Amino acid sequence: MYVCLCLGVTDHQIRDAIYEGCCSYRQVREATGVGTQCGKCACEAKNLVRHTIHDV
Ligand code: FES
């Protein structure tokens, strides 16, 4: 599922970034570019990061 349409970032890519060592939304944003264009996906991306980090 696409979280960020501007850059075509999927939930899978966000999870992978966390499994590969990102431990904050900021790091995920830097690794994937999510939320760096229009910013509409930021809220959803943050929630996904929060939930995924909680599960790791
Ligand atoms: Fe992610 Fe626009 S949808 S920055």
Short mmCIF file of C-alpha atoms and ligand atoms in Angstrom, two decimals:
data_model
loop_
_atom_site.label_atom_id
_atom_site.label_comp_id
_atom_site.label_asym_id
_atom_site.label_seq_id
_atom_site.Cartn_x
_atom_site.Cartn_y
_atom_site.Cartn_z
CA MET A 1 0.00 0.00 0.00
CA TYR A 2 1.31 3.44 -0.86
CA VAL A 3 1.65 5.75 2.11
CA CYS A 4 3.35 8.57 0.19
CA LEU A 5 2.04 9.17 -3.30
CA CYS A 6 4.49 11.97 -4.08
CA LEU A 7 7.49 9.68 -3.80
CA GLY A 8 5.79 6.31 -4.12
CA VAL A 9 6.82 5.13 -0.66
CA THR A 10 4.97 2.04 0.55
CA ASP A 11 4.18 0.82 4.07
CA HIS A 12 6.53 -2.06 3.30
CA GLN A 13 9.43 0.32 2.64
CA ILE A 14 8.72 2.16 5.89
CA ARG A 15 8.70 -1.10 7.86
CA ASP A 16 11.91 -2.22 6.17
CA ALA A 17 13.59 1.08 7.07
CA ILE A 18 12.71 0.45 10.73
CA TYR A 19 13.88 -3.18 10.63
CA GLU A 20 17.12 -1.93 9.10
CA GLY A 21 17.75 0.42 12.00
CA CYS A 22 15.66 3.59 11.76
CA CYS A 23 14.23 4.31 15.19
CA SER A 24 12.28 7.52 14.67
CA TYR A 25 9.97 9.13 12.13
CA ARG A 26 12.74 11.57 11.31
CA GLN A 27 15.17 8.80 10.43
CA VAL A 28 12.53 7.04 8.33
CA ARG A 29 11.84 10.30 6.53
CA GLU A 30 15.53 10.77 5.81
CA ALA A 31 15.89 7.17 4.62
CA THR A 32 12.80 6.99 2.41
CA GLY A 33 11.90 10.61 1.64
CA VAL A 34 8.38 10.04 2.96
CA GLY A 35 6.58 13.29 3.77
CA THR A 36 9.19 15.52 2.17
CA GLN A 37 7.05 16.80 -0.70
CA CYS A 38 3.43 17.85 -0.11
CA GLY A 39 3.42 16.55 3.47
CA LYS A 40 -0.08 15.02 3.28
CA CYS A 41 1.22 11.58 4.17
CA ALA A 42 3.12 12.74 7.25
CA CYS A 43 0.37 11.95 9.75
CA GLU A 44 -0.23 8.45 8.42
CA ALA A 45 3.49 7.80 8.07
CA LYS A 46 4.11 8.90 11.67
CA ASN A 47 1.39 6.56 12.92
CA LEU A 48 2.82 3.67 10.95
CA VAL A 49 6.31 4.35 12.31
CA ARG A 50 4.99 4.58 15.86
CA HIS A 51 3.08 1.29 15.59
CA THR A 52 5.93 -0.52 13.85
CA ILE A 53 8.56 0.61 16.36
CA HIS A 54 6.24 -0.53 19.14
CA ASP A 55 6.08 -4.02 17.57
CA VAL A 56 9.84 -4.40 16.93
FE1 FES B 1 3.96 12.06 0.83
FE2 FES B 1 3.08 14.07 -0.67
S1 FES B 1 2.12 12.15 -0.28
S2 FES B 1 4.87 14.01 0.56
#
